mmCIF file of C-alpha atoms in Angstrom:
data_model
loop_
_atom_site.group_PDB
_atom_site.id
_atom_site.type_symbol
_atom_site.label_atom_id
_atom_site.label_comp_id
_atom_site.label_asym_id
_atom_site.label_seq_id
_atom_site.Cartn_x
_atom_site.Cartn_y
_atom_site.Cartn_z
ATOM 1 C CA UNK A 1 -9.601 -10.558 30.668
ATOM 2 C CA UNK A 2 -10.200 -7.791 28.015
ATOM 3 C CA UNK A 3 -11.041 -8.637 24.950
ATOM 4 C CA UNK A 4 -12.091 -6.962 21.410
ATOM 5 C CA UNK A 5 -14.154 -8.638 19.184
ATOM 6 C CA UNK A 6 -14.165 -7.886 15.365
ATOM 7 C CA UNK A 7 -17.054 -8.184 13.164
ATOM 8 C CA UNK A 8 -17.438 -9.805 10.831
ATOM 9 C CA UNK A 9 -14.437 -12.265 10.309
ATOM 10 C CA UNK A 10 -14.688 -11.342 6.443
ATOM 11 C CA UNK A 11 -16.227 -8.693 4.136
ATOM 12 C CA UNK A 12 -16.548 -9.117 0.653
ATOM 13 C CA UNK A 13 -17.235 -5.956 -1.399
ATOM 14 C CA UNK A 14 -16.819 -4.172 -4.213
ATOM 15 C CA UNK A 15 -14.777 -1.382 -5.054
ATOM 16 C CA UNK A 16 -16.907 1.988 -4.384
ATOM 17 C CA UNK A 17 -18.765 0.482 -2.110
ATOM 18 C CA UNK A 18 -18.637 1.124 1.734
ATOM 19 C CA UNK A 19 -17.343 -0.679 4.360
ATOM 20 C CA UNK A 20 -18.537 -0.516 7.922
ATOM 21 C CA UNK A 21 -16.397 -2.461 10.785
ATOM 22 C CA UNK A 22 -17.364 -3.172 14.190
ATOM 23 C CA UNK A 23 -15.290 -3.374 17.437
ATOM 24 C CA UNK A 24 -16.739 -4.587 20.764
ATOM 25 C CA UNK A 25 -14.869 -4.294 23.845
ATOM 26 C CA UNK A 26 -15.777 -6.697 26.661
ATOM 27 C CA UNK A 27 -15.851 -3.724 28.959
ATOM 28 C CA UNK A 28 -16.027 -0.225 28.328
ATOM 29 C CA UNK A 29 -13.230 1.798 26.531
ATOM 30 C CA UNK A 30 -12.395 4.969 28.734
ATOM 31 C CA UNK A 31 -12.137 8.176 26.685
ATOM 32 C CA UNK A 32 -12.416 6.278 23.812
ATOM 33 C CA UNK A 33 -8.966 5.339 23.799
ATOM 34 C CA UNK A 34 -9.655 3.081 20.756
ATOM 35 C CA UNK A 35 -7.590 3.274 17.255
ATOM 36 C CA UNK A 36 -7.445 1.201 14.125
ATOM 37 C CA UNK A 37 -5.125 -0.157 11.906
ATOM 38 C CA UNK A 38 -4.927 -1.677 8.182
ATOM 39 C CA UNK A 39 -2.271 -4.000 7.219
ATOM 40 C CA UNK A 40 -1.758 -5.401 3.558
ATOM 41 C CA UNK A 41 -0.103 -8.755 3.532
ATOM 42 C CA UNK A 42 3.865 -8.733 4.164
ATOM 43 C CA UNK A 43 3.699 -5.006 5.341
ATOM 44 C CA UNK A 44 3.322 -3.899 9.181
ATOM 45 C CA UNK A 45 -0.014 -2.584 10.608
ATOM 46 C CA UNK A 46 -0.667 1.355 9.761
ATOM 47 C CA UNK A 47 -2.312 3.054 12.015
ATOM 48 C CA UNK A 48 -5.417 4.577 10.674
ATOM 49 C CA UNK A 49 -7.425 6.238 13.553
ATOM 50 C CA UNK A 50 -7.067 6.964 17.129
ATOM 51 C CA UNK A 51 -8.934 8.478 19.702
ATOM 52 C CA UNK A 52 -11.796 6.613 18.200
ATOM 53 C CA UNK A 53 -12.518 9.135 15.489
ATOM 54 C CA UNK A 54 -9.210 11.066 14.724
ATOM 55 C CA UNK A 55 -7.501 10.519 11.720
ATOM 56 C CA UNK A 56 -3.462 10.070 11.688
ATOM 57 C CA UNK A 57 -1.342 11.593 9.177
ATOM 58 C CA UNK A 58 -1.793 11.323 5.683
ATOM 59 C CA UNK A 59 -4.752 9.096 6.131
ATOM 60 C CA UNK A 60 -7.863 9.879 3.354
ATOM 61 C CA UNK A 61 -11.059 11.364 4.658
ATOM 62 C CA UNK A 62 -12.393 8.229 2.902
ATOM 63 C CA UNK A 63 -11.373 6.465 6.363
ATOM 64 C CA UNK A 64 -13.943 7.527 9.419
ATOM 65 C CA UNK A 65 -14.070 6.379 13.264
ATOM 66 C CA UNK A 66 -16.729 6.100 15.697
ATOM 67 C CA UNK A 67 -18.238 5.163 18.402
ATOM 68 C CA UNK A 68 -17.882 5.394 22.583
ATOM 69 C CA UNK A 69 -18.185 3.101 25.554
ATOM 70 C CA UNK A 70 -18.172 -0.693 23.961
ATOM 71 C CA UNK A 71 -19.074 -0.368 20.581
ATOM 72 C CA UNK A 72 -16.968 0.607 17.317
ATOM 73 C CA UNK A 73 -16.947 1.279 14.257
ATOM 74 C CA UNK A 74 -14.393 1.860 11.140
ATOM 75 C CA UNK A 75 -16.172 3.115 8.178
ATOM 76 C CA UNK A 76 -14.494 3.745 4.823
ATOM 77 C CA UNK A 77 -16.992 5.377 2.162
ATOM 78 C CA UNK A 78 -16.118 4.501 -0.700
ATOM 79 C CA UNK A 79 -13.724 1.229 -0.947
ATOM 80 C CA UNK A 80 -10.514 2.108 -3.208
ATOM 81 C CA UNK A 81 -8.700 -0.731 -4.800
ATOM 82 C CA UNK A 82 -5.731 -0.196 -2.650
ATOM 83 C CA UNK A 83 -8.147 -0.593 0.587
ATOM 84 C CA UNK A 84 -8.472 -4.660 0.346
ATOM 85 C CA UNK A 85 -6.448 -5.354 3.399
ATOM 86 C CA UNK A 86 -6.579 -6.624 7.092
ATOM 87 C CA UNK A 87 -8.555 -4.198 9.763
ATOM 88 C CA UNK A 88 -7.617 -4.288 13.385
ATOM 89 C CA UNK A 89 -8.806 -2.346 16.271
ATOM 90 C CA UNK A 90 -6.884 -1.442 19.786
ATOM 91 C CA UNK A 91 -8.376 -0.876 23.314
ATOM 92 C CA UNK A 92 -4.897 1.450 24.441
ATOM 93 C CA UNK A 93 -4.511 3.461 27.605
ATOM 94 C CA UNK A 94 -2.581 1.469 30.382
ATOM 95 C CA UNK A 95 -0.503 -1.055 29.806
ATOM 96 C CA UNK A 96 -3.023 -3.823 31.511
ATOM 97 C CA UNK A 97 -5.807 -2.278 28.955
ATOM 98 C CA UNK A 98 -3.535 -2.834 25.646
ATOM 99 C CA UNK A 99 -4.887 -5.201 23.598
ATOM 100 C CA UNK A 100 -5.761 -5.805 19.870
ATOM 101 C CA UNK A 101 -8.841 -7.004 18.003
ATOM 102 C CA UNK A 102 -8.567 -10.350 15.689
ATOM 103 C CA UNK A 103 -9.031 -8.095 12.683
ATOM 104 C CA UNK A 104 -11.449 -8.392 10.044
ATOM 105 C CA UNK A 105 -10.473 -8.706 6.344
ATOM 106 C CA UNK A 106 -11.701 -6.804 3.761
ATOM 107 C CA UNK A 107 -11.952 -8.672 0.398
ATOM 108 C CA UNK A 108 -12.946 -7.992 -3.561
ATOM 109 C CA UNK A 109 -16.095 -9.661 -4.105
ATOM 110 C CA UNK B 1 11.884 10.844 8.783
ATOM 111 C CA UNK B 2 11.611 8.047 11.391
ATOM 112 C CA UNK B 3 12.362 4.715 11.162
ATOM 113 C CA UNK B 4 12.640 1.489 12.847
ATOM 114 C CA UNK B 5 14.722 -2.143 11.595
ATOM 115 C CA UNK B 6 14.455 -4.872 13.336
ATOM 116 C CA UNK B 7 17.215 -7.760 13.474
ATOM 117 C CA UNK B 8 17.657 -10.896 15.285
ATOM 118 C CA UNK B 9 17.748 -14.802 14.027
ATOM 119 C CA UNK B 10 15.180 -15.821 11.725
ATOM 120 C CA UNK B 11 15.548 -19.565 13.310
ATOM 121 C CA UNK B 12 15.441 -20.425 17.062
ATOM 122 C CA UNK B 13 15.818 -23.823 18.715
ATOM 123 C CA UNK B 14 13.057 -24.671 21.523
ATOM 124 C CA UNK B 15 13.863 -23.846 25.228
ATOM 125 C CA UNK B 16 16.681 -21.215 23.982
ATOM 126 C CA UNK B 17 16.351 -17.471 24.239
ATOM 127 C CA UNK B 18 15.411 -15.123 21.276
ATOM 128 C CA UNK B 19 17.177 -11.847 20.968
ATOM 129 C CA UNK B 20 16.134 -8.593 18.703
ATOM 130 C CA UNK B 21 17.488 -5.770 18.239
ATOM 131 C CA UNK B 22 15.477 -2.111 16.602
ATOM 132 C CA UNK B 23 17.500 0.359 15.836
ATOM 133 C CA UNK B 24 15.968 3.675 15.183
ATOM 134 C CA UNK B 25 16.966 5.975 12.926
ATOM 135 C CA UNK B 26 15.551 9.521 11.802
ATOM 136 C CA UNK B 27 14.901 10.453 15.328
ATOM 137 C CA UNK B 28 15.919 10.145 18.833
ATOM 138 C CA UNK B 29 15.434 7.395 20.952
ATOM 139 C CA UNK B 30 15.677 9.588 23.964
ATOM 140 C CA UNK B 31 12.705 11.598 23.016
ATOM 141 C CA UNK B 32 10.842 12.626 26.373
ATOM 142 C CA UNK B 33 7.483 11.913 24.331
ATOM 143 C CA UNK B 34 8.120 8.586 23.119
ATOM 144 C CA UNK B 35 7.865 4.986 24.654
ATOM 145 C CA UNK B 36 9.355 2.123 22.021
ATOM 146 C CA UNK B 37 7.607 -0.823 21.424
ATOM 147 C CA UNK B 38 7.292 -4.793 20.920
ATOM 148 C CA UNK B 39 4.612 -6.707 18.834
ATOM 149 C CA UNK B 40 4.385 -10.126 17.653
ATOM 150 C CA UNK B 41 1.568 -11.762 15.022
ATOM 151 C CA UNK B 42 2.044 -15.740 14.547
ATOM 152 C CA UNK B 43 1.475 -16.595 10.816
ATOM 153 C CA UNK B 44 -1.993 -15.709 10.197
ATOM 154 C CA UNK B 45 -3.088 -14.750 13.516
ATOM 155 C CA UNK B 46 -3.410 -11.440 15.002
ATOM 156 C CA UNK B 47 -1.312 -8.856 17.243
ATOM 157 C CA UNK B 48 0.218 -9.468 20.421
ATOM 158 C CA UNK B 49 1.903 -6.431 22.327
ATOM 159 C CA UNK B 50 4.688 -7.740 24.360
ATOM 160 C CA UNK B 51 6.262 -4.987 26.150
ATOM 161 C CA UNK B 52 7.476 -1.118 25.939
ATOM 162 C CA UNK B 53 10.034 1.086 27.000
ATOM 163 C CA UNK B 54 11.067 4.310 27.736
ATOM 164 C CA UNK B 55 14.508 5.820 27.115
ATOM 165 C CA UNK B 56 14.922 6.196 31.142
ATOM 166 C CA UNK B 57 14.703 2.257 31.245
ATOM 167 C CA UNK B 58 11.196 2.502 32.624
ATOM 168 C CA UNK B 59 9.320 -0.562 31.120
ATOM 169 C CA UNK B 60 6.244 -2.288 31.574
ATOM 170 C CA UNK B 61 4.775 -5.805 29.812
ATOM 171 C CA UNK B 62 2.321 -7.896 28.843
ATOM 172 C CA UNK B 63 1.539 -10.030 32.072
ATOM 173 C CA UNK B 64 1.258 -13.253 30.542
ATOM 174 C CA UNK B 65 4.907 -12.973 29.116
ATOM 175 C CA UNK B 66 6.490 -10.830 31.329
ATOM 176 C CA UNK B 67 8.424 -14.170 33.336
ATOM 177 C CA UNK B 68 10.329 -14.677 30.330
ATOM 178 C CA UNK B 69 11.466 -11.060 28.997
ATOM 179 C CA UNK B 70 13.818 -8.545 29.097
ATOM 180 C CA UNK B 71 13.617 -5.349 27.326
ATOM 181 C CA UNK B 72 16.450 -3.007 27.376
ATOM 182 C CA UNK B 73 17.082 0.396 25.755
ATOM 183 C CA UNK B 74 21.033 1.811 24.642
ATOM 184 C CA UNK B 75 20.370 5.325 23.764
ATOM 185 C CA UNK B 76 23.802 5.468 23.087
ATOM 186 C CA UNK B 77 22.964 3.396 19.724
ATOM 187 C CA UNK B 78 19.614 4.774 19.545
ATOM 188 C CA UNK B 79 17.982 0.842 19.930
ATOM 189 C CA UNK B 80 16.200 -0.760 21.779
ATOM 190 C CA UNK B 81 16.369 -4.721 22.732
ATOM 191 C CA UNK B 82 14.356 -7.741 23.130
ATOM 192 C CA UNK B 83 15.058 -11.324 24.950
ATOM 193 C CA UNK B 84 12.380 -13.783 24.843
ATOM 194 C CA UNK B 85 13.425 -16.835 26.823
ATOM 195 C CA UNK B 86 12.056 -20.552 27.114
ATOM 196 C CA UNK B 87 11.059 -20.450 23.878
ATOM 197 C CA UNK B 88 8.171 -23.047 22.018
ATOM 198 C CA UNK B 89 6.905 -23.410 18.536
ATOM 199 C CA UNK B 90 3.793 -20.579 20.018
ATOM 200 C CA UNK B 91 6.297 -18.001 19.775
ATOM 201 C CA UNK B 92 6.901 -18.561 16.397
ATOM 202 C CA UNK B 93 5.831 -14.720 14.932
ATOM 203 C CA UNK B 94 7.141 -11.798 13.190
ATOM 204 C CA UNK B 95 8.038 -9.903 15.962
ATOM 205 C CA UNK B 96 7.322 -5.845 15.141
ATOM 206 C CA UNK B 97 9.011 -3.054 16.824
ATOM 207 C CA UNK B 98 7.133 0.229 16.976
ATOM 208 C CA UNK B 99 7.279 3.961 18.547
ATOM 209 C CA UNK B 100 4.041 5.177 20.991
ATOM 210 C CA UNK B 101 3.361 8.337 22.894
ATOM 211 C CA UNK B 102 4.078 8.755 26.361
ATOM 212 C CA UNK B 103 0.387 8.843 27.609
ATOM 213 C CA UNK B 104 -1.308 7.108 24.734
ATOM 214 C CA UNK B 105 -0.222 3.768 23.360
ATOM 215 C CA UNK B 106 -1.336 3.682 20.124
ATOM 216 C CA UNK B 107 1.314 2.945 17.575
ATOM 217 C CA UNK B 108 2.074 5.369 15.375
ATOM 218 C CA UNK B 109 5.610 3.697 13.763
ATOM 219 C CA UNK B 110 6.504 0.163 12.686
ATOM 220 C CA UNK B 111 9.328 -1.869 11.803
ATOM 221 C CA UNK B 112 8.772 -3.725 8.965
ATOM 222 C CA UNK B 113 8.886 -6.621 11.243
ATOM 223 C CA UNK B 114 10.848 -10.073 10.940
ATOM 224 C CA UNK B 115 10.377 -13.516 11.053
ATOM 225 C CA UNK B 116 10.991 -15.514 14.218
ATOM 226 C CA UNK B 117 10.211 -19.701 13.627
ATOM 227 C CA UNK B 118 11.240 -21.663 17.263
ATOM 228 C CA UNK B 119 11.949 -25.192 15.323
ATOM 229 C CA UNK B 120 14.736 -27.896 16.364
#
């Protein structure tokens, strides 16, 4: 089974402050076919990054992917008020290798 | 600019099937690039993908559901369809629809997504 793992379950932070996310994948993402969403509560996911590291449409340059092979990471530099929200990340490619992350939540300290 | 509404009952009775609709609107469903999407989150969980499918009818789904659905696609309507069958209170979710590329299935569209509780 594949599986992403989020870290951590929680962040609490400030505004201005960065964030850094992690996403593990039990096996190894091939050409880092990995993106990342936010999702406010009551609204749908948005996707944020694919590819790993490129940026959809209309998303800040605050918002930054990286990583390769297992490891991860969503980084936003400097934490805007309307940035509180729910992170997830996605393993895509084939359908058998489609699978989400259990999110980590980013919260006002 | 594209959109995507889902429909469907917001109440379900156990062992009965669920059916959603998503009709898309500010594009073609029939777009050679596109594959159209299901996603459910329970309340306070994460995502689940549960299927996708092409305009052709090509489709393809989540193993560990795939005994109990059927996704179909009316181009003529520009929607796309969803029957969940055998249902229990774990598929209580909102159930999202949402557009992906061909080649890469990464989301880049949502419905706003709507409320499915399986309750007697």
């Amino acid at each position: 089974e594949y599986v992403l793992t989020q870290s951590p379950g929680t962040l609490s932070l400030s505004p201005g402050e960065r964030a850094t996310l992690s996403c593990r994948a039990s096996q190894i993402v091939s050409n880092s076919y990995l993106a990342w969403y936010q999702q406010k509560p009551g609204q749908a996911p948005r996707l944020l990054i694919y590819g790993a590291s490129t940026r959809a449409t209309g998303i800040p340059d605050r918002f930054s992917g990286s990583g390769s092979g297992k490891d991860f990471t969503l980084t936003i530099s400097r934490l805007e008020p309307e940035d509180f929200a729910v992170y997830f990340c996605q393993r895509y490619g084939s359908s058998s290798s489609l699978s989400f992350g259990g999110g980590t939540k980013v919260e006002i300290k | 600019q594209l959109q995507l509404q889902e429909s469907g009952p917001g109440l379900v009775k156990p062992s009965m099937t669920l059916s959603l609709t998503c009709a898309v609107s500010g594009g073609s469903i029939s777009g050679h690039s596109y594959f159209w999407g299901w996603i459910r989150q329970p309340p306070g969980k994460g995502l689940e993908w549960i299927a996708s499918i092409y305009f052709s009818g090509n489709t393809y789904y989540n193993a560990s559901l795939k005994s109990r659905l059927t996704v179909s696609v009316d181009t003529s309507k520009n929607q796309f369809s969803l029957k969940l069958s055998s249902l229990t209170a774990a598929d209580t979710a909102v159930y999202y629809c949402a557009r992906h590329y061909y080649g890469d299935t990464y989301f880049d569209h949502w419905g706003q997504g709507t409320l499915v509780t399986v309750s007697s």
